[in-house]
Amino acid sequence: MSEVLVVVDAVDGAIRKPTLELLALAKKLGDPSAVYFGANDSAVTDKLKAYGAEKIYVVDDAEIKGYLVAPKAEALQQLVEQASPTAVLVVSSYEGKEIAGRLAIKIDSGVITDAVDIEDGGVATQSVFAGNFTVKGKVTKGTPIITVKPNSASPEETAGAGTVEEFAATISDAAKTAKIVASQPRKATGRPELTEAAIVVSGGRGTGGDFDAVEGLADALGAAVGASRAAVDSGWKPHSFQVGQTGKTVSPQLYVANGISGAIQHRAGMQTSKTIVAVNKDEEAPIFELVDFGVVGDLHKVLPAVTDEVTKRK
Ligand code: FAD
């Protein structure tokens, strides 16, 4: 079988979960080969191997580390020319999509962004128009490049051969156009990242700006906290918390919407969650059309009671 390149999304050597999801999807298309930009570190390569990487290309280059996306796209172009993969899979992050676009131009290929599934044969599924249409598409020119949304597949802990190969890329001056001048890790909240969390507890205008009950439940469940746009526009939470069409797309195992009416633009960011629970004091709220479980009540009373119960059962 031929190789499928999976571009590793990692921060300071910590591989993010969406990469492990891509390795699982890549197996449908061929043999997963991870491409890691960073030092040859066994903690990294062992993990990629454990989740199915047959081969791991380590690209350790100061020129790549010091600059934004362009040098990575150039290195990938050279790797694609060497390995002739069946496809290149990239996480649908801002950086991932820029890498995909730049690479597509360089290798004269088609690109599909924000896929939520990939079938054998390279047919990618996208969820468009706020989740109202599902589109299946296939790249017809060159090596397909597909960016995949986080939480679109489950990581599979099935070891691959994990052969490590150092790849020396040649980075041109033309690619060194945007230098990193400072980088700061996200402020540690102790909570999982919103798009990667298995459980998301969100609050909307119905919180009245008091997120204590929402955050209490989130912490009891080990969940991330999300917010509707109304809550963000009111200044109660920063935009990085927003779930929806103009915010983040989440697809956790469990999504708990509290004081959120269920506008189409909010649904666009959460309706693919596996189980949806809503707490809303209005039994006519549209969110109840898509829930698995609904509670009609005041979130400030319901959530502390649920939090107590969850804490008791731990
Ligand atoms: P509301 O619609 O005001 O609903 C509040 C709910 O809280 C009500 O159902 C009420 O019954 C309930 N409630 C009140 N008090 C309590 C209580 N004590 N206990 C329990 N329930 C209570 N929205 C997003 O969320 N994400 C987006 O990305 C997004 N993008 C948009 C893009 C565009 C172009 C546009 C036009 C809109 C977008 N919106 C987005 C806004 C969207 O249309 C809604 O206005 C927004 O989602 C409403 O937020 P909400 O549900 O918190 O507020």
Short mmCIF file of C-alpha atoms and ligand atoms in Angstrom, two decimals:
data_model
loop_
_atom_site.label_atom_id
_atom_site.label_comp_id
_atom_site.label_asym_id
_atom_site.label_seq_id
_atom_site.Cartn_x
_atom_site.Cartn_y
_atom_site.Cartn_z
CA MET A 1 0.00 0.00 0.00
CA SER A 2 1.17 3.50 -0.60
CA GLU A 3 1.79 6.12 2.01
CA VAL A 4 -0.65 8.66 3.37
CA LEU A 5 1.11 11.65 4.88
CA VAL A 6 -0.34 12.90 8.15
CA VAL A 7 0.97 16.30 9.19
CA VAL A 8 1.46 16.18 12.96
CA ASP A 9 -0.12 18.97 15.01
CA ALA A 10 1.96 19.32 18.16
CA VAL A 11 2.86 22.03 20.62
CA ASP A 12 6.31 21.76 22.23
CA GLY A 13 6.45 18.03 21.54
CA ALA A 14 2.93 17.35 22.88
CA ILE A 15 0.97 15.70 20.08
CA ARG A 16 -2.58 16.99 19.95
CA LYS A 17 -5.45 14.49 19.79
CA PRO A 18 -6.64 15.47 16.25
CA THR A 19 -3.37 14.07 14.86
CA LEU A 20 -4.18 10.67 16.38
CA GLU A 21 -7.62 10.89 14.75
CA LEU A 22 -5.97 11.57 11.38
CA LEU A 23 -3.75 8.51 11.78
CA ALA A 24 -6.92 6.40 12.25
CA LEU A 25 -8.55 7.94 9.14
CA ALA A 26 -5.36 7.58 7.10
CA LYS A 27 -5.54 3.78 7.48
CA LYS A 28 -8.61 3.83 5.22
CA LEU A 29 -6.47 5.23 2.40
CA GLY A 30 -3.11 3.49 2.82
CA ASP A 31 -0.19 3.29 5.24
CA PRO A 32 -0.07 6.28 7.60
CA SER A 33 3.23 8.19 7.57
CA ALA A 34 3.43 10.96 10.15
CA VAL A 35 5.35 14.13 9.35
CA TYR A 36 6.65 15.76 12.52
CA PHE A 37 8.24 19.20 12.54
CA GLY A 38 10.55 19.19 15.55
CA ALA A 39 13.40 17.32 17.23
CA ASN A 40 13.80 13.56 16.92
CA ASP A 41 12.36 12.69 20.32
CA SER A 42 11.37 9.13 21.21
CA ALA A 43 8.44 10.37 23.35
CA VAL A 44 6.95 11.83 20.17
CA THR A 45 7.84 9.05 17.74
CA ASP A 46 6.74 6.28 20.18
CA LYS A 47 3.33 7.88 20.51
CA LEU A 48 2.89 8.25 16.75
CA LYS A 49 3.95 4.62 16.33
CA ALA A 50 1.50 3.48 19.04
CA TYR A 51 -1.37 5.11 17.14
CA GLY A 52 -0.56 3.47 13.82
CA ALA A 53 2.22 5.41 12.08
CA GLU A 54 4.09 3.00 9.82
CA LYS A 55 6.72 5.62 9.11
CA ILE A 56 7.61 8.87 10.87
CA TYR A 57 9.37 11.64 8.99
CA VAL A 58 11.13 13.92 11.45
CA VAL A 59 11.84 17.34 9.97
CA ASP A 60 14.07 19.13 12.48
CA ASP A 61 15.07 22.46 11.03
CA ALA A 62 15.70 25.77 12.78
CA GLU A 63 14.52 27.68 9.71
CA ILE A 64 11.15 25.95 9.93
CA LYS A 65 10.85 26.47 13.68
CA GLY A 66 11.65 30.16 13.46
CA TYR A 67 9.09 31.05 10.83
CA LEU A 68 5.34 30.78 10.35
CA VAL A 69 3.72 28.41 7.87
CA ALA A 70 5.50 28.90 4.52
CA PRO A 71 8.66 26.82 5.25
CA LYS A 72 6.50 23.89 6.41
CA ALA A 73 4.61 23.95 3.11
CA GLU A 74 7.91 24.00 1.25
CA ALA A 75 9.26 21.03 3.24
CA LEU A 76 6.03 19.12 2.60
CA GLN A 77 6.29 19.83 -1.11
CA GLN A 78 9.74 18.19 -1.13
CA LEU A 79 8.46 15.25 0.91
CA VAL A 80 5.49 14.73 -1.41
CA GLU A 81 7.85 14.76 -4.40
CA GLN A 82 10.02 12.11 -2.70
CA ALA A 83 7.33 9.84 -1.22
CA SER A 84 4.51 10.21 -3.83
CA PRO A 85 1.81 9.66 -1.20
CA THR A 86 -1.80 8.73 -1.95
CA ALA A 87 -3.01 11.72 0.06
CA VAL A 88 -1.92 14.34 2.58
CA LEU A 89 -4.08 14.78 5.68
CA VAL A 90 -3.89 17.90 7.80
CA VAL A 91 -5.81 19.01 10.91
CA SER A 92 -8.40 21.72 10.15
CA SER A 93 -6.80 24.37 12.33
CA TYR A 94 -5.95 27.86 11.09
CA GLU A 95 -2.36 26.74 10.58
CA GLY A 96 -3.39 23.41 9.05
CA LYS A 97 -5.63 25.06 6.49
CA GLU A 98 -2.92 27.53 5.52
CA ILE A 99 -0.42 24.70 5.11
CA ALA A 100 -2.94 22.79 2.97
CA GLY A 101 -3.65 25.77 0.73
CA ARG A 102 -0.01 26.65 0.23
CA LEU A 103 0.93 23.01 -0.43
CA ALA A 104 -1.90 22.60 -2.94
CA ILE A 105 -0.57 25.55 -4.98
CA LYS A 106 2.98 24.22 -4.82
CA ILE A 107 2.17 20.69 -5.98
CA ASP A 108 -0.73 21.71 -8.26
CA SER A 109 -3.26 19.59 -6.41
CA GLY A 110 -6.83 19.87 -5.31
CA VAL A 111 -7.65 20.50 -1.66
CA ILE A 112 -10.74 19.76 0.44
CA THR A 113 -11.08 21.58 3.75
CA ASP A 114 -13.05 20.86 6.93
CA ALA A 115 -13.86 17.23 6.12
CA VAL A 116 -15.69 15.30 8.84
CA ASP A 117 -15.01 11.88 7.35
CA ILE A 118 -12.96 10.22 4.65
CA GLU A 119 -13.96 7.00 2.94
CA ASP A 120 -11.89 4.40 1.26
CA GLY A 121 -11.06 5.83 -2.19
CA GLY A 122 -10.50 9.35 -0.83
CA VAL A 123 -14.12 10.54 -0.81
CA ALA A 124 -14.34 13.25 1.84
CA THR A 125 -17.52 14.30 3.64
CA GLN A 126 -18.08 17.96 4.49
CA SER A 127 -20.87 19.45 6.56
CA VAL A 128 -21.85 22.81 4.98
CA PHE A 129 -24.42 25.62 5.29
CA ALA A 130 -24.44 25.46 9.07
CA GLY A 131 -24.74 21.69 8.99
CA ASN A 132 -27.83 21.66 6.77
CA PHE A 133 -26.12 19.84 3.88
CA THR A 134 -23.67 17.01 3.72
CA VAL A 135 -21.42 17.10 0.68
CA LYS A 136 -19.22 14.27 -0.49
CA GLY A 137 -16.28 15.33 -2.64
CA LYS A 138 -13.14 13.92 -4.14
CA VAL A 139 -9.97 15.59 -5.32
CA THR A 140 -9.55 14.95 -9.04
CA LYS A 141 -6.21 16.66 -9.64
CA GLY A 142 -2.85 15.71 -8.18
CA THR A 143 -2.22 14.35 -4.69
CA PRO A 144 -5.37 14.96 -2.64
CA ILE A 145 -4.86 17.27 0.31
CA ILE A 146 -7.62 17.03 2.90
CA THR A 147 -8.00 18.99 6.12
CA VAL A 148 -10.11 17.20 8.73
CA LYS A 149 -12.02 18.76 11.62
CA PRO A 150 -11.06 17.64 15.15
CA ASN A 151 -13.30 14.94 16.67
CA SER A 152 -14.21 13.51 13.25
CA ALA A 153 -12.75 10.08 14.09
CA SER A 154 -11.68 8.13 17.14
CA PRO A 155 -7.96 7.53 17.67
CA GLU A 156 -7.01 3.86 17.36
CA GLU A 157 -4.27 2.53 19.59
CA THR A 158 -2.98 -0.06 17.12
CA ALA A 159 0.77 0.12 16.68
CA GLY A 160 2.38 0.64 13.30
CA ALA A 161 5.98 -0.14 12.34
CA GLY A 162 6.99 3.39 13.39
CA THR A 163 10.14 3.54 11.26
CA VAL A 164 11.78 6.89 11.92
CA GLU A 165 13.38 8.74 9.01
CA GLU A 166 14.99 12.14 9.32
CA PHE A 167 14.04 14.34 6.38
CA ALA A 168 16.29 17.26 5.49
CA ALA A 169 14.32 19.93 3.70
CA THR A 170 15.84 22.84 1.81
CA ILE A 171 14.13 26.04 2.80
CA SER A 172 14.39 28.87 0.28
CA ASP A 173 14.70 32.57 1.20
CA ALA A 174 11.36 33.10 -0.52
CA ALA A 175 9.66 30.97 2.14
CA LYS A 176 11.16 32.94 5.00
CA THR A 177 8.66 35.73 4.83
CA ALA A 178 7.08 35.76 8.27
CA LYS A 179 9.27 35.25 11.32
CA ILE A 180 7.99 34.23 14.76
CA VAL A 181 8.98 37.02 17.14
CA ALA A 182 7.36 35.66 20.30
CA SER A 183 5.26 32.70 21.27
CA GLN A 184 3.45 32.17 24.50
CA PRO A 185 1.58 29.07 25.65
CA ARG A 186 -2.16 29.30 26.29
CA LYS A 187 -2.88 30.32 29.89
CA ALA A 188 -3.36 27.05 31.74
CA THR A 189 -7.01 26.73 32.77
CA GLY A 190 -6.82 23.14 33.93
CA ARG A 191 -9.63 22.41 31.47
CA PRO A 192 -9.31 20.60 28.15
CA GLU A 193 -9.13 22.55 24.89
CA LEU A 194 -12.63 23.28 23.59
CA THR A 195 -12.36 21.59 20.19
CA GLU A 196 -10.68 18.49 21.62
CA ALA A 197 -12.74 17.95 24.77
CA ALA A 198 -14.81 14.79 25.17
CA ILE A 199 -17.38 16.81 27.15
CA VAL A 200 -18.35 20.44 26.60
CA VAL A 201 -20.59 22.40 28.98
CA SER A 202 -21.78 25.67 27.42
CA GLY A 203 -23.62 28.71 28.66
CA GLY A 204 -25.68 31.30 26.81
CA ARG A 205 -27.62 34.48 27.48
CA GLY A 206 -29.71 32.51 29.99
CA THR A 207 -26.76 32.51 32.41
CA GLY A 208 -27.30 36.23 32.84
CA GLY A 209 -23.51 36.52 32.83
CA ASP A 210 -23.06 34.24 35.85
CA PHE A 211 -21.12 31.22 34.60
CA ASP A 212 -20.46 29.75 38.07
CA ALA A 213 -23.03 26.97 37.65
CA VAL A 214 -21.78 26.16 34.12
CA GLU A 215 -18.14 26.10 35.20
CA GLY A 216 -18.94 24.08 38.33
CA LEU A 217 -20.52 21.33 36.25
CA ALA A 218 -17.73 21.51 33.68
CA ASP A 219 -15.10 21.00 36.38
CA ALA A 220 -17.02 18.13 37.98
CA LEU A 221 -17.17 16.41 34.58
CA GLY A 222 -13.62 17.32 33.47
CA ALA A 223 -15.17 19.24 30.59
CA ALA A 224 -14.33 22.30 28.52
CA VAL A 225 -16.49 25.41 28.83
CA GLY A 226 -18.18 26.87 25.75
CA ALA A 227 -20.45 29.85 25.16
CA SER A 228 -23.04 31.10 22.70
CA ARG A 229 -22.39 34.24 20.71
CA ALA A 230 -24.88 36.14 22.86
CA ALA A 231 -22.72 35.36 25.90
CA VAL A 232 -19.56 36.34 24.05
CA ASP A 233 -21.05 39.54 22.61
CA SER A 234 -22.14 40.47 26.14
CA GLY A 235 -18.48 40.27 27.19
CA TRP A 236 -19.06 37.39 29.60
CA LYS A 237 -16.56 35.10 27.86
CA PRO A 238 -13.85 35.73 25.26
CA HIS A 239 -14.44 34.80 21.61
CA SER A 240 -12.22 31.72 22.02
CA PHE A 241 -15.13 30.17 23.97
CA GLN A 242 -17.71 30.71 21.22
CA VAL A 243 -19.32 27.64 19.69
CA GLY A 244 -21.08 28.02 16.36
CA GLN A 245 -20.93 29.19 12.80
CA THR A 246 -18.60 32.08 13.58
CA GLY A 247 -16.96 30.35 16.52
CA LYS A 248 -15.54 26.88 17.03
CA THR A 249 -16.98 23.59 15.87
CA VAL A 250 -17.11 20.93 18.55
CA SER A 251 -18.16 17.33 18.28
CA PRO A 252 -17.73 15.89 21.78
CA GLN A 253 -19.22 12.74 23.25
CA LEU A 254 -21.45 14.95 25.41
CA TYR A 255 -22.56 18.57 24.85
CA VAL A 256 -24.54 20.30 27.61
CA ALA A 257 -26.23 23.54 26.44
CA ASN A 258 -27.42 25.77 29.28
CA GLY A 259 -29.56 28.85 28.75
CA ILE A 260 -28.96 28.59 25.00
CA SER A 261 -32.00 28.87 22.72
CA GLY A 262 -30.58 26.75 19.89
CA ALA A 263 -30.26 29.25 17.01
CA ILE A 264 -29.15 27.69 13.73
CA GLN A 265 -25.79 29.47 13.97
CA HIS A 266 -25.14 27.89 17.37
CA ARG A 267 -26.26 24.47 16.19
CA ALA A 268 -23.78 24.71 13.30
CA GLY A 269 -20.97 24.37 15.81
CA MET A 270 -22.31 21.57 17.99
CA GLN A 271 -25.00 19.51 16.31
CA THR A 272 -22.64 16.65 15.46
CA SER A 273 -22.04 16.05 19.20
CA LYS A 274 -22.74 12.41 20.05
CA THR A 275 -25.13 13.13 22.95
CA ILE A 276 -26.78 16.52 23.50
CA VAL A 277 -28.35 17.67 26.75
CA ALA A 278 -30.03 21.05 27.23
CA VAL A 279 -31.21 22.94 30.28
CA ASN A 280 -33.59 25.76 29.42
CA LYS A 281 -36.43 27.34 31.32
CA ASP A 282 -38.54 27.67 28.15
CA GLU A 283 -39.98 24.31 27.08
CA GLU A 284 -40.56 25.74 23.58
CA ALA A 285 -36.85 26.59 23.08
CA PRO A 286 -35.66 25.28 19.66
CA ILE A 287 -32.67 23.57 21.30
CA PHE A 288 -35.08 20.89 22.57
CA GLU A 289 -35.64 19.80 18.93
CA LEU A 290 -32.18 18.29 18.75
CA VAL A 291 -31.47 17.06 22.26
CA ASP A 292 -31.17 13.52 23.53
CA PHE A 293 -32.14 14.71 27.02
CA GLY A 294 -33.78 17.98 27.94
CA VAL A 295 -34.42 19.58 31.32
CA VAL A 296 -36.96 22.41 31.57
CA GLY A 297 -35.78 24.55 34.46
CA ASP A 298 -33.59 27.32 35.76
CA LEU A 299 -29.95 26.48 35.05
CA HIS A 300 -28.87 28.19 38.26
CA LYS A 301 -30.87 25.59 40.21
CA VAL A 302 -30.53 22.54 37.95
CA LEU A 303 -26.77 22.67 37.36
CA PRO A 304 -25.63 22.88 41.02
CA ALA A 305 -27.89 19.89 41.80
CA VAL A 306 -26.37 17.90 38.90
CA THR A 307 -22.86 18.96 39.96
CA ASP A 308 -23.48 17.73 43.51
CA GLU A 309 -24.74 14.41 42.19
CA VAL A 310 -21.77 14.00 39.82
CA THR A 311 -19.34 14.84 42.63
CA LYS A 312 -21.02 12.35 44.98
CA ARG A 313 -20.71 9.54 42.44
CA LYS A 314 -17.01 10.13 41.71
P1 FAD B 1 -30.90 33.56 23.36
O1 FAD B 1 -31.32 33.21 21.98
O2 FAD B 1 -31.34 34.87 23.92
O3 FAD B 1 -31.40 32.39 24.30
C1 FAD B 1 -31.29 32.41 25.68
C2 FAD B 1 -32.02 31.18 26.20
O4 FAD B 1 -31.81 31.09 27.59
C3 FAD B 1 -33.52 31.23 25.98
O5 FAD B 1 -33.92 30.05 25.30
C4 FAD B 1 -34.11 31.27 27.42
O6 FAD B 1 -35.31 30.54 27.52
C5 FAD B 1 -33.01 30.62 28.18
N1 FAD B 1 -32.93 31.03 29.60
C6 FAD B 1 -33.02 32.28 30.12
N2 FAD B 1 -32.82 32.25 31.44
C7 FAD B 1 -32.60 30.95 31.79
C8 FAD B 1 -32.33 30.28 33.02
N3 FAD B 1 -32.21 30.97 34.18
N4 FAD B 1 -32.18 28.94 32.99
C9 FAD B 1 -32.31 28.25 31.83
N5 FAD B 1 -32.56 28.82 30.63
C10 FAD B 1 -32.69 30.17 30.63
N6 FAD B 1 -24.55 32.24 17.82
C11 FAD B 1 -23.73 31.34 18.39
O7 FAD B 1 -24.00 30.83 19.49
N7 FAD B 1 -22.56 30.99 17.77
C12 FAD B 1 -22.18 31.51 16.58
O8 FAD B 1 -21.10 31.19 16.09
C13 FAD B 1 -23.04 32.46 15.94
N8 FAD B 1 -22.74 32.97 14.74
C14 FAD B 1 -23.62 33.82 14.15
C15 FAD B 1 -23.36 34.30 12.85
C16 FAD B 1 -24.24 35.15 12.23
C17 FAD B 1 -23.93 35.61 10.85
C18 FAD B 1 -25.43 35.54 12.90
C19 FAD B 1 -26.42 36.43 12.21
C20 FAD B 1 -25.71 35.07 14.16
C21 FAD B 1 -24.81 34.23 14.81
N9 FAD B 1 -25.05 33.74 16.10
C22 FAD B 1 -24.22 32.81 16.63
C23 FAD B 1 -26.14 34.30 16.94
C24 FAD B 1 -27.38 33.44 16.98
O9 FAD B 1 -28.23 33.77 15.92
C25 FAD B 1 -28.12 33.66 18.32
O10 FAD B 1 -28.41 35.03 18.45
C26 FAD B 1 -27.33 33.23 19.56
O11 FAD B 1 -26.88 31.91 19.38
C27 FAD B 1 -28.26 33.29 20.77
O12 FAD B 1 -27.54 32.98 21.92
P2 FAD B 1 -28.30 32.36 23.17
O13 FAD B 1 -28.97 31.10 22.78
O14 FAD B 1 -27.32 32.34 24.30
O15 FAD B 1 -29.33 33.52 23.52
#
